[in-house]
Amino acid sequence: MAKIAGSLFNLLRQYGAITAVSVLTLVALVMLSQSLQQAATFAESYMLLLMIAIGGLVVLLTLLMRTVIKLWRSVRNHRPGSRITLRLAGMITTLVGVPILIIYLFALQFILQGIDAWFDVKTETALKNATEVVQLTFDSRSRNLLKLAREGGTLFQNDLDTSPAVALEKLRALLDAEEVSLYSPDRQLIAFSSASTDVNILPQPIPDNLFRQVRNGQPYAALEAREKPAPGQFFRIVLPVERSSDKALLQAIVPVPDQLVKPAETTERAYKEYLQRAFLREPLKTALTLLLSLVVLMALLSALLFSIQLVQNFTRPIRALTLGTRQVAAGRLKPLRDEMPDNELGELLRSFNNMVEQIKRARRTARISHQQSELQKSYLQTIISTLSSGVLTLDASGRLRLYNVQAEELLGVQLNRLVGTRPGHRLDQLQHAGFAELWHHLEPLLDKAAGPWQVQMTYADGPHTRILLIHGAPLGEQPRGGHVLVIDDITDLIQAQRNAAWHEVARRLAHEIKNPLTPIQLSAERLAFKLARHLPESERSLLEKLTQTIVEQVQTMQALVDAFTDYARAPRPEKQPVDVNALLDSMAQLYQRPGLSLTLDADPHCNNLHADPNRLRQLLHNLIKNAIEVQENQDTATVTLSTRCDDAEVVISVCDRGPGLPPDAAGWIFQPYATGKPQGTGLGLAIVKKIVEEHNGTIELASGPNGTCFHIQLPGQTHT
């Protein structure tokens, strides 16, 4: 019941105003049509009804314009369903309007031709002639009655003198009159005869004008109308009669026979109505044309309004579905709340709501899965971020999905630019030769390897060279499920292994070479001492020269053995507070000599450094000695010592103005027995790096065409 009441309320709300105005307009038009058929009420009600009908049409037109404007705005604003509403409304209007206009044109032509047919010339002539015939009949009757009254007056002349009442009675019977009266010249009633039995009845008086006319000798005979005692027509006959004493006036009232009254009245009424209609011929055409036009206009306006409203109601589910689809596309999953019609469109809306609910459930499930995946990803990211190794994960297509900070630091590449892409496709944008070479070696392994693998590679990151050990393994059980790469920097490990090997070599060389050096030197000196006095002067000088050569070479070998010993031994540093600026100043004073420009640029804020002063002196001695030697071909050697301090570290720099080192020198310059000097042992910088590492520091090389700098970073204490 409530559903039926709601449906009725919706119908009234949607169609109530249109229906009410249309019905009111239609009633006014019907009444207007009725008024056209009644000439008496035409003038009184026509304008009022016409204004009511026009007012209703104006209201309908206003409603239509308002509806059309709203519809046009909807189309312009691309609101859902507006274009199909406009198209369907236009089609319905065309289908309804064209037949109505055709019927209107034919009906208007038919009505106008019918009106013209009513007022045919023959009909008008016939009615006029009939009226004239009736009039001639009455005129002939009145003349006959006048003639008969004269003859009766002559016939009953004697009786008029002696017995006027008897004479009038005979004359009434002769004329078949209703009453007969006789008047004297001075208008005195002489006698009276009536067919009525009413003794109180009085004769009809003679009008003054007729009395004077007849008294002057002119008789009167005509058809007259009366209202009393009963409406009708009669013949009035008035004429003078002769009496012996004087002249008298005779009046006879003769009723019109019934066989003449009804045809005469009918003919007269028809003619009068014809004349009235003929007078209203053009106004009637105009009124009927206006009436038909108003009816057609009312039908068209009502049809338009009802069709637009019907189409809007029909397309309401489509609009709701379109809006719902847009909301779903925008991510707002809300079911449609519109009223569901009991048809296929309603079934479509219900199916859409079911789809939205399924999408909501699927999205909820996907959100939960995504949250779990993100949780696992975060857990995995936390794990790999704590690893010292670099980690990369690739999907089945070779696109980078996950990495940690250690991988960026090891490779020296911003990996966030590669996430979601195949690194091999972005090498030109990265412009990193070392990474490009690395990836060219890895791609074949990623494409072909079906199990775990590892590879050791030398990786160049600018001036630095690292030795990387890369482990690879497929993800999952699928052969193309992606890969995980674990990258370890084993440069220090390899270096430590090399250093250990060189330490052992240096220790054994020092042990095996040092023992025979002293006997060789002593034997050579003894030979020179023993043989010098037994040889001639010329041979003695040759002996001394050869002996000196043996001694010098032994001393050279002894220096080499001492270098081996220094490199091989690993004494525990005896750290103590050291004034680094004072230490550098003493070293600068030690090396001051002509041909050498040694300057000190000390940071005054440096405090004591916790280090082994002897090992630091050895470190500085090797660096200053190398800086002087690389400038031996220059007139003046230039060496600069400098310090820079803060809370975290102390940086000691030793710079020269020599020719510089090759670009790849940073990769081998600190290796044992690696040297760029003809007379060098290749152990000086190796010992320097060892001393720096003993103090938990680092050393960096910066070389160019204008000279070379070694920067030593050592842990600091305080900075004032």
XYZ file of C-alpha atoms in Angstrom:
720
model
C 0.000 0.000 0.000
C 2.788 2.361 0.903
C 4.470 1.553 -2.404
C 1.288 2.412 -4.317
C 0.909 5.661 -2.363
C 4.541 6.531 -3.077
C 4.042 5.841 -6.781
C 0.940 8.050 -6.879
C 2.787 10.805 -5.069
C 5.653 10.606 -7.576
C 3.178 10.758 -10.467
C 1.465 13.817 -8.974
C 4.798 15.459 -8.313
C 6.022 14.842 -11.864
C 2.854 15.334 -13.902
C 0.487 17.193 -11.543
C 1.243 20.742 -12.675
C 1.243 19.854 -16.372
C -1.989 17.868 -16.073
C -3.782 20.564 -14.073
C -2.863 23.344 -16.483
C -3.666 21.189 -19.517
C -7.102 20.188 -18.152
C -7.942 23.771 -17.184
C -6.956 24.982 -20.644
C -8.946 22.186 -22.299
C -12.076 22.988 -20.256
C -11.778 26.658 -21.207
C -11.444 25.722 -24.871
C -14.468 23.413 -24.690
C -16.564 26.157 -23.095
C -15.261 28.567 -25.680
C -16.443 26.195 -28.399
C -19.880 25.996 -26.765
C -20.147 29.763 -26.606
C -19.546 29.999 -30.344
C -22.684 27.955 -30.919
C -24.860 30.366 -28.908
C -24.984 33.845 -30.362
C -26.703 35.256 -27.279
C -23.875 34.320 -24.905
C -21.087 34.714 -27.433
C -20.223 38.306 -26.674
C -20.567 37.852 -22.905
C -18.304 34.835 -22.278
C -16.073 34.695 -25.321
C -13.367 37.116 -24.137
C -13.261 35.690 -20.611
C -12.876 32.119 -21.825
C -10.385 33.215 -24.446
C -8.210 34.921 -21.813
C -8.368 31.831 -19.578
C -7.359 29.579 -22.464
C -4.528 31.898 -23.514
C -3.346 32.133 -19.908
C -3.231 28.332 -19.669
C -1.265 28.168 -22.902
C 1.166 30.807 -21.633
C 1.693 28.740 -18.488
C 2.272 25.614 -20.591
C 4.668 27.528 -22.842
C 6.532 28.851 -19.788
C 6.829 25.346 -18.368
C 8.068 24.114 -21.747
C 10.650 26.893 -22.074
C 11.853 26.269 -18.537
C 12.138 22.538 -19.231
C 13.913 23.088 -22.560
C 16.382 25.563 -21.005
C 17.191 23.109 -18.218
C 17.610 20.328 -20.749
C 19.861 22.495 -22.940
C 22.023 23.420 -19.969
C 22.292 19.760 -19.094
C 23.426 18.979 -22.634
C 25.934 21.838 -22.596
C 27.296 20.710 -19.218
C 27.527 17.116 -20.507
C 25.286 15.750 -17.791
C 24.554 12.053 -18.104
C 21.415 11.161 -20.070
C 20.800 14.724 -21.315
C 21.658 14.077 -24.946
C 19.568 10.929 -25.232
C 16.714 12.760 -23.470
C 16.929 15.592 -25.991
C 17.100 13.160 -28.905
C 14.176 11.017 -27.754
C 12.073 14.075 -26.889
C 12.750 15.495 -30.345
C 11.777 12.213 -32.000
C 8.543 11.930 -30.020
C 7.710 15.574 -30.720
C 8.269 15.027 -34.418
C 6.186 11.855 -34.462
C 3.328 13.579 -32.602
C 3.661 17.107 -33.953
C 3.728 16.352 -37.684
C 0.429 14.403 -37.699
C -1.202 17.040 -35.483
C -0.123 19.816 -37.833
C -1.392 17.893 -40.854
C -4.747 17.277 -39.154
C -4.847 20.919 -38.109
C -4.381 22.168 -41.663
C -7.015 19.828 -43.106
C -9.485 20.568 -40.275
C -9.007 24.311 -40.642
C -9.600 24.134 -44.368
C -12.672 21.950 -43.879
C -14.148 24.279 -41.239
C -13.612 27.387 -43.339
C -15.146 25.729 -46.363
C -18.072 24.544 -44.219
C -18.718 28.067 -42.952
C -18.645 29.383 -46.486
C -21.094 26.632 -47.456
C -23.522 27.746 -44.726
C -23.830 31.176 -46.302
C -24.609 30.114 -49.852
C -26.419 32.762 -52.011
C -29.202 30.335 -52.934
C -29.966 29.635 -49.296
C -30.102 33.313 -48.484
C -32.406 34.003 -51.493
C -34.699 31.113 -50.591
C -35.063 32.270 -46.981
C -35.686 35.852 -48.127
C -38.286 34.763 -50.674
C -40.015 32.566 -48.123
C -40.217 35.506 -45.740
C -41.637 37.703 -48.509
C -44.207 35.026 -49.380
C -45.351 34.913 -45.778
C -45.596 38.685 -45.706
C -47.577 38.748 -48.969
C -49.909 36.126 -47.555
C -50.582 38.201 -44.483
C -51.032 41.347 -46.591
C -53.535 39.569 -48.816
C -55.387 38.272 -45.792
C -55.584 41.720 -44.257
C -56.921 43.228 -47.499
C -59.500 40.504 -47.807
C -60.625 41.078 -44.252
C -60.892 44.832 -44.918
C -62.974 44.227 -48.025
C -65.201 41.795 -46.182
C -65.627 44.248 -43.326
C -66.750 46.968 -45.775
C -69.236 44.678 -47.363
C -70.542 43.646 -43.980
C -70.878 47.297 -42.936
C -72.941 48.034 -45.988
C -74.971 44.868 -45.533
C -75.748 45.487 -41.909
C -76.054 49.303 -42.198
C -79.699 49.379 -41.044
C -78.918 47.135 -38.107
C -76.092 49.413 -37.126
C -78.629 52.183 -36.684
C -81.335 50.211 -34.950
C -79.509 47.314 -33.226
C -75.746 47.896 -33.328
C -75.003 44.975 -31.001
C -76.855 42.534 -33.248
C -75.135 43.959 -36.278
C -71.696 43.581 -34.634
C -72.497 40.013 -33.681
C -73.385 39.191 -37.283
C -70.325 41.014 -38.528
C -68.047 39.147 -36.043
C -69.441 35.885 -37.308
C -68.886 36.956 -40.886
C -65.229 37.924 -40.249
C -64.575 35.021 -37.836
C -63.219 37.742 -35.625
C -62.183 37.576 -32.026
C -63.960 40.832 -31.230
C -65.732 43.683 -33.075
C -66.335 47.138 -31.626
C -68.086 50.272 -32.877
C -66.950 53.778 -31.868
C -68.468 57.186 -32.379
C -66.412 59.969 -33.935
C -65.670 61.289 -30.483
C -64.256 57.889 -29.451
C -67.301 56.757 -27.503
C -67.891 53.006 -27.544
C -71.234 52.395 -29.167
C -71.352 48.614 -29.217
C -69.014 45.645 -28.640
C -69.072 41.959 -29.570
C -66.528 39.368 -28.382
C -66.088 35.661 -28.821
C -65.030 35.381 -25.196
C -67.599 34.464 -22.550
C -65.916 36.717 -20.030
C -68.433 39.498 -19.303
C -65.669 41.714 -17.917
C -63.571 41.738 -21.016
C -62.958 45.114 -22.609
C -62.347 45.838 -26.254
C -58.887 46.718 -27.410
C -58.640 50.477 -27.797
C -57.783 52.048 -31.095
C -54.455 53.854 -31.046
C -54.764 57.606 -31.442
C -52.888 57.773 -34.702
C -55.097 55.057 -36.213
C -58.256 56.757 -34.910
C -57.331 60.024 -36.562
C -56.299 58.248 -39.762
C -59.618 56.350 -40.074
C -61.726 59.358 -39.099
C -60.125 61.175 -41.988
C -61.447 58.469 -44.269
C -58.369 56.180 -44.550
C -59.135 52.582 -43.440
C -56.430 50.460 -41.670
C -55.721 46.745 -42.090
C -52.442 45.190 -40.778
C -50.879 42.277 -38.865
C -49.917 43.133 -35.336
C -48.359 41.342 -32.369
C -49.521 41.311 -28.802
C -48.305 40.097 -25.444
C -51.594 39.912 -23.522
C -53.594 38.005 -22.727
C -51.493 35.498 -24.687
C -48.498 36.173 -26.920
C -49.374 35.964 -30.597
C -50.341 37.843 -33.778
C -53.690 39.203 -35.038
C -55.153 41.282 -37.826
C -56.421 44.736 -36.840
C -59.122 46.072 -39.204
C -60.319 49.676 -38.666
C -62.610 51.432 -41.155
C -65.356 54.128 -41.185
C -69.066 53.040 -41.576
C -72.135 55.066 -42.434
C -75.052 55.504 -40.058
C -78.179 57.506 -40.491
C -77.326 59.871 -37.745
C -73.544 60.162 -38.163
C -70.354 58.308 -39.147
C -68.844 55.663 -36.893
C -65.531 53.714 -36.719
C -65.625 49.943 -36.890
C -62.729 47.867 -35.452
C -62.329 44.131 -35.884
C -59.667 41.945 -34.203
C -59.193 38.802 -36.260
C -56.818 36.099 -35.040
C -54.274 34.586 -37.458
C -55.062 30.976 -38.312
C -52.758 28.344 -36.801
C -51.863 26.936 -40.222
C -50.303 30.294 -41.025
C -48.730 31.159 -37.632
C -46.283 28.277 -37.239
C -44.838 28.338 -40.794
C -44.581 32.088 -40.610
C -42.799 32.042 -37.273
C -40.464 29.294 -38.424
C -39.640 31.094 -41.626
C -39.113 34.411 -39.865
C -36.966 32.873 -37.136
C -34.817 31.005 -39.650
C -34.287 34.131 -41.681
C -33.360 36.190 -38.637
C -30.881 33.551 -37.454
C -29.425 33.414 -40.933
C -28.980 37.169 -40.952
C -27.327 37.079 -37.537
C -24.947 34.354 -38.631
C -24.250 36.127 -41.865
C -23.340 39.165 -39.839
C -20.949 37.017 -37.722
C -19.508 35.128 -40.692
C -15.978 36.587 -40.638
C -15.768 36.832 -36.832
C -16.914 33.205 -36.704
C -14.162 32.189 -39.094
C -11.622 34.056 -36.995
C -12.983 32.599 -33.758
C -13.016 29.033 -35.057
C -9.526 29.414 -36.520
C -8.297 30.790 -33.199
C -10.094 28.056 -31.278
C -8.629 25.292 -33.434
C -5.176 26.881 -33.261
C -5.385 27.089 -29.481
C -6.505 23.475 -29.266
C -3.639 22.339 -31.505
C -1.147 24.488 -29.621
C -2.399 23.129 -26.315
C -2.067 19.581 -27.651
C 1.470 20.247 -28.921
C 2.643 21.926 -25.712
C 1.127 19.215 -23.556
C 2.609 16.520 -25.787
C 6.025 18.169 -25.598
C 5.935 18.535 -21.828
C 4.636 15.030 -21.251
C 7.117 13.541 -23.739
C 10.094 15.309 -22.139
C 8.966 14.254 -18.674
C 8.343 10.693 -19.841
C 11.732 10.527 -21.528
C 13.413 11.949 -18.428
C 11.694 9.343 -16.304
C 12.661 6.680 -18.800
C 16.306 7.764 -18.901
C 16.619 8.359 -15.158
C 18.070 4.851 -14.623
C 20.515 5.500 -17.465
C 21.603 8.784 -15.842
C 21.986 7.067 -12.497
C 23.994 4.278 -14.129
C 26.258 6.764 -15.914
C 26.905 8.715 -12.705
C 27.534 5.485 -10.858
C 29.996 4.379 -13.536
C 31.852 7.709 -13.269
C 32.022 7.354 -9.511
C 33.373 3.838 -9.842
C 35.950 5.089 -12.360
C 36.914 7.811 -9.844
C 37.298 5.223 -7.098
C 34.090 5.989 -5.160
C 32.338 2.656 -4.828
C 28.817 3.594 -3.757
C 25.699 1.625 -4.784
C 22.882 3.478 -6.543
C 20.115 4.698 -4.235
C 17.621 5.657 -6.937
C 14.244 3.978 -7.190
C 14.577 0.762 -9.159
C 11.915 0.475 -11.903
C 10.322 -2.918 -12.353
C 11.725 -3.501 -15.843
C 14.948 -4.361 -17.641
C 16.538 -1.029 -16.660
C 15.829 -1.746 -13.019
C 17.446 -5.152 -13.440
C 20.458 -3.410 -14.966
C 20.709 -1.050 -11.958
C 20.484 -3.972 -9.549
C 23.205 -5.776 -11.487
C 25.341 -2.634 -11.300
C 24.888 -2.478 -7.524
C 25.873 -6.139 -7.270
C 28.959 -5.395 -9.345
C 29.869 -2.446 -7.097
C 29.542 -4.632 -4.015
C 31.755 -7.281 -5.599
C 34.332 -4.636 -6.526
C 34.228 -3.293 -2.962
C 34.834 -6.772 -1.597
C 37.600 -7.355 -4.141
C 39.165 -3.987 -3.321
C 38.929 -4.737 0.395
C 40.626 -8.061 -0.219
C 43.224 -6.417 -2.441
C 43.817 -3.733 0.197
C 44.382 -6.365 2.843
C 46.683 -8.266 0.500
C 48.489 -5.037 -0.348
C 48.887 -4.205 3.316
C 50.274 -7.663 3.966
C 52.543 -7.312 0.954
C 53.676 -3.871 2.125
C 54.254 -5.278 5.593
C 56.330 -8.096 4.161
C 58.091 -5.636 1.878
C 58.815 -3.330 4.808
C 60.027 -6.295 6.815
C 62.252 -7.387 3.951
C 63.422 -3.794 3.389
C 64.310 -3.526 7.060
C 66.267 -6.735 6.852
C 68.195 -5.868 3.719
C 68.812 -2.309 4.930
C 70.707 -3.725 7.905
C 72.912 -5.868 5.689
C 76.384 -4.667 4.837
C 75.968 -6.171 1.391
C 74.140 -4.470 -1.456
C 70.896 -6.183 -2.496
C 68.982 -5.852 -5.773
C 65.783 -7.693 -6.745
C 64.605 -7.993 -10.339
C 61.246 -9.236 -11.587
C 60.702 -11.784 -14.349
C 61.079 -9.064 -17.002
C 64.376 -7.859 -15.597
C 62.915 -4.667 -14.083
C 64.413 -3.400 -10.843
C 61.941 -3.702 -7.965
C 63.859 -3.401 -4.701
C 67.279 -2.243 -3.524
C 68.988 -1.052 -0.371
C 71.193 1.936 0.390
C 74.321 -0.207 0.519
C 73.792 -1.144 -3.144
C 73.688 2.548 -4.116
C 76.862 3.238 -2.134
C 78.718 0.276 -3.621
C 77.695 1.019 -7.206
C 77.742 4.824 -6.982
C 74.450 5.048 -8.916
C 71.070 6.564 -7.954
C 69.031 3.386 -8.207
C 65.725 5.158 -7.559
C 65.875 6.327 -11.190
C 65.923 2.678 -12.310
C 63.042 1.294 -10.241
C 60.389 -0.219 -12.515
C 62.696 -0.299 -15.544
C 65.306 -2.619 -17.032
C 68.667 -1.146 -15.983
C 70.182 -2.176 -19.297
C 67.764 0.179 -21.092
C 68.765 3.233 -19.022
C 72.547 3.029 -19.288
C 72.758 5.979 -21.669
C 70.904 8.193 -19.188
C 73.061 7.137 -16.239
C 76.349 7.818 -18.056
C 78.265 5.577 -15.679
C 80.851 3.507 -17.539
C 81.557 1.204 -14.613
C 77.887 0.360 -14.071
C 77.371 -0.143 -17.810
C 80.303 -2.581 -17.978
C 79.016 -4.375 -14.867
C 75.510 -4.776 -16.288
C 76.802 -6.004 -19.643
C 78.532 -8.843 -17.789
C 75.469 -9.603 -15.630
C 72.775 -9.655 -18.321
C 73.865 -12.987 -19.870
C 73.901 -14.564 -16.415
C 70.417 -13.243 -15.633
C 69.039 -14.549 -18.917
C 70.596 -18.013 -18.819
C 71.338 -18.978 -15.236
C 68.790 -21.408 -13.780
C 70.418 -21.748 -10.362
C 72.594 -19.812 -7.944
C 75.769 -18.292 -9.326
C 78.527 -15.890 -8.349
C 81.017 -13.734 -10.156
C 83.937 -11.526 -9.070
C 84.437 -8.302 -10.977
C 86.578 -5.191 -10.834
C 84.257 -2.190 -10.652
C 85.387 1.325 -11.573
C 83.468 4.117 -9.824
C 85.169 7.282 -10.997
C 88.694 7.396 -9.577
C 87.953 4.496 -7.213
C 88.233 0.863 -8.142
C 86.499 -1.818 -6.142
C 86.502 -5.573 -6.324
C 82.911 -6.802 -6.113
C 81.706 -10.311 -5.433
C 78.184 -10.745 -6.819
C 75.930 -13.638 -5.831
C 72.815 -14.283 -7.920
C 69.881 -16.616 -7.421
C 66.443 -16.984 -9.057
C 63.356 -15.998 -7.047
C 60.786 -18.732 -6.536
C 60.532 -22.055 -8.281
C 59.650 -20.676 -11.716
C 62.566 -20.491 -14.147
C 61.644 -16.884 -15.016
C 60.459 -15.668 -11.629
C 63.063 -12.948 -11.256
C 66.436 -12.727 -9.516
C 68.026 -11.465 -6.351
C 71.565 -10.089 -6.473
C 73.781 -9.762 -3.395
C 76.819 -7.524 -3.897
C 79.802 -7.541 -1.519
C 82.776 -5.207 -1.655
C 85.755 -7.525 -1.113
C 88.333 -4.911 -1.963
C 89.566 -4.700 1.616
C 89.512 -8.469 1.941
C 91.544 -8.926 -1.224
C 93.857 -6.141 -0.127
C 94.264 -7.754 3.261
C 95.072 -11.056 1.625
C 97.561 -9.357 -0.658
C 99.103 -7.483 2.252
C 99.423 -10.689 4.232
C 101.077 -12.367 1.285
C 103.446 -9.428 0.786
C 104.220 -9.352 4.495
C 105.235 -12.973 4.350
C 107.265 -12.407 1.193
C 108.931 -9.349 2.698
C 109.704 -11.202 5.953
C 111.282 -14.141 4.165
C 113.206 -11.927 1.762
C 114.530 -9.857 4.634
C 115.564 -12.999 6.480
C 117.096 -14.751 3.490
C 118.862 -11.713 2.012
C 120.036 -9.950 5.186
C 122.105 -12.849 6.488
C 124.627 -13.076 3.570
C 124.901 -9.304 3.028
C 127.288 -8.639 5.921
C 129.723 -11.495 5.017
C 129.723 -10.354 1.416
C 130.571 -6.764 2.411
C 133.257 -7.917 4.872
C 134.765 -10.336 2.366
C 134.982 -7.684 -0.290
C 136.655 -5.219 2.094
C 139.102 -7.916 3.279
C 140.036 -8.849 -0.274
C 140.706 -5.217 -1.033
C 142.840 -4.915 2.119
C 144.817 -8.108 1.446
C 145.418 -7.698 -2.246
C 145.974 -3.953 -2.442
C 149.613 -4.046 -1.385
C 150.483 -6.924 -3.736
C 149.128 -5.374 -6.903
C 150.574 -2.711 -9.095
C 149.131 0.792 -8.914
C 146.957 0.409 -11.976
C 145.423 -2.859 -10.817
C 145.097 -1.555 -7.251
C 142.782 1.259 -8.399
C 140.698 -1.254 -10.321
C 140.439 -3.428 -7.246
C 139.322 -0.510 -5.099
C 136.747 0.466 -7.709
C 135.320 -3.061 -7.877
C 135.334 -3.410 -4.134
C 133.531 -0.064 -3.725
C 130.906 -1.240 -6.205
C 130.321 -4.415 -4.198
C 129.977 -2.425 -0.971
C 127.568 0.080 -2.490
C 125.378 -2.659 -3.899
C 125.411 -4.453 -0.582
C 124.343 -1.237 1.129
C 121.563 -0.847 -1.445
C 120.465 -4.360 -0.756
C 120.677 -3.592 2.951
C 118.377 -0.578 2.493
C 115.966 -2.755 0.528
C 116.021 -5.348 3.275
C 115.339 -2.638 5.857
C 112.360 -1.502 3.790
C 111.139 -5.080 3.637
C 111.567 -5.309 7.377
C 109.598 -2.119 7.985
C 106.768 -3.262 5.747
C 106.696 -6.807 7.103
C 106.712 -5.974 10.771
C 103.446 -4.832 12.338
C 104.388 -3.193 15.642
C 101.557 -2.097 17.850
C 101.273 1.693 17.609
C 102.149 3.484 20.810
C 99.524 6.187 20.698
C 99.798 9.336 22.752
C 98.659 12.956 22.442
C 100.439 14.534 19.514
C 100.391 18.188 18.501
C 99.896 17.635 14.797
C 100.757 21.216 13.844
C 104.039 21.085 15.832
C 104.829 17.719 14.247
C 104.373 19.105 10.741
C 106.396 22.191 11.632
C 109.339 20.068 12.803
C 109.154 18.027 9.589
C 109.133 21.219 7.545
C 112.168 22.530 9.414
C 113.955 19.247 8.835
C 113.620 19.435 5.049
C 114.388 23.122 4.573
C 117.218 23.516 2.024
C 118.013 25.545 -1.085
C 116.000 24.551 -4.124
C 113.048 23.455 -1.988
C 110.020 25.566 -1.112
C 108.235 23.802 1.714
C 105.306 25.703 3.272
C 102.984 24.884 6.127
C 99.301 25.864 6.200
C 98.204 24.811 9.691
C 94.699 25.045 11.095
C 95.072 26.902 14.415
C 92.056 25.131 15.846
C 93.651 21.685 15.781
C 94.183 20.096 19.174
C 96.334 17.150 20.089
C 95.909 14.036 17.977
C 95.895 10.606 19.633
C 98.499 8.809 17.511
C 101.992 7.254 17.403
C 104.328 10.204 16.668
C 107.143 8.004 15.306
C 104.844 6.255 12.839
C 103.415 9.630 11.799
C 106.948 10.949 11.189
C 107.684 7.907 9.028
C 104.425 8.505 7.122
C 105.221 12.182 6.533
C 108.832 11.395 5.647
C 107.754 9.000 2.896
C 105.222 11.459 1.451
C 107.573 14.482 1.576
C 110.433 12.421 0.107
C 108.210 11.265 -2.757
C 106.973 14.833 -3.359
C 110.585 16.102 -3.613
C 111.698 13.244 -5.859
C 108.917 13.758 -8.436
C 110.152 17.375 -8.837
C 113.878 16.585 -9.186
C 113.879 17.920 -12.768
C 112.492 21.269 -11.674
C 114.635 24.168 -10.505
C 112.630 24.563 -7.343
C 110.580 21.815 -5.717
C 107.385 23.003 -4.066
C 105.782 21.055 -1.243
C 102.817 22.217 0.837
C 101.819 20.735 4.182
C 98.400 21.606 5.574
C 95.949 20.601 8.281
C 92.166 20.945 8.603
C 90.429 19.955 11.826
C 86.914 19.572 13.187
C 85.226 17.522 15.874
C 85.089 14.405 13.738
C 88.488 14.210 12.021
C 91.874 15.696 11.303
C 92.898 16.003 7.653
C 96.606 16.176 6.832
C 97.457 17.043 3.227
C 100.810 16.759 1.434
C 100.837 18.399 -2.016
C 103.437 18.910 -4.695
C 103.691 20.728 -8.027
C 104.949 17.744 -9.982
C 103.685 16.321 -13.292
C 100.970 14.317 -11.598
C 100.038 10.624 -11.804
C 98.076 8.617 -14.376
C 94.239 8.691 -13.998
C 94.146 5.057 -12.846
C 96.906 5.508 -10.266
C 94.412 5.386 -7.382
C 93.852 1.711 -8.135
C 97.511 0.592 -7.787
C 99.558 3.363 -6.211
C 99.240 1.960 -2.691
C 100.048 -1.627 -3.743
C 103.387 -3.057 -2.613
C 106.157 -2.808 -5.231
C 104.039 -0.468 -7.347
C 106.051 2.592 -8.279
C 106.332 5.161 -11.025
C 110.020 6.032 -10.252
C 112.972 4.204 -11.805
C 114.815 3.979 -8.466
C 111.785 3.390 -6.246
C 111.175 0.249 -4.240
C 107.354 0.484 -4.406
C 107.035 0.119 -0.635
C 106.907 3.737 0.528
C 103.230 4.398 -0.158
C 102.300 0.892 0.880
C 103.918 1.619 4.265
C 102.067 4.976 4.363
C 98.711 3.313 3.824
C 99.537 0.686 6.423
C 100.354 3.361 9.006
C 97.114 5.211 8.193
C 95.098 2.027 8.618
C 96.876 1.377 11.950
C 95.397 4.691 13.104
C 91.878 3.822 11.790
C 92.151 6.450 9.069
C 91.877 6.668 5.303
C 94.056 8.128 2.578
C 92.929 9.570 -0.714
C 94.783 10.536 -3.850
C 93.989 13.666 -5.860
C 96.210 14.082 -8.898
C 96.207 16.308 -11.944
C 98.528 17.986 -14.448
C 99.467 20.658 -11.883
C 100.481 18.315 -9.110
C 99.455 15.603 -6.683
C 97.926 15.719 -3.198
C 97.607 13.002 -0.586
C 94.813 13.645 1.962
C 94.977 11.675 5.181
C 91.858 11.554 7.337
C 92.452 10.547 10.963
C 89.876 10.421 13.773
C 89.892 13.676 15.723
C 89.373 14.499 19.391
C 88.103 18.089 19.885
C 87.689 21.228 17.795
C 87.895 24.654 19.391
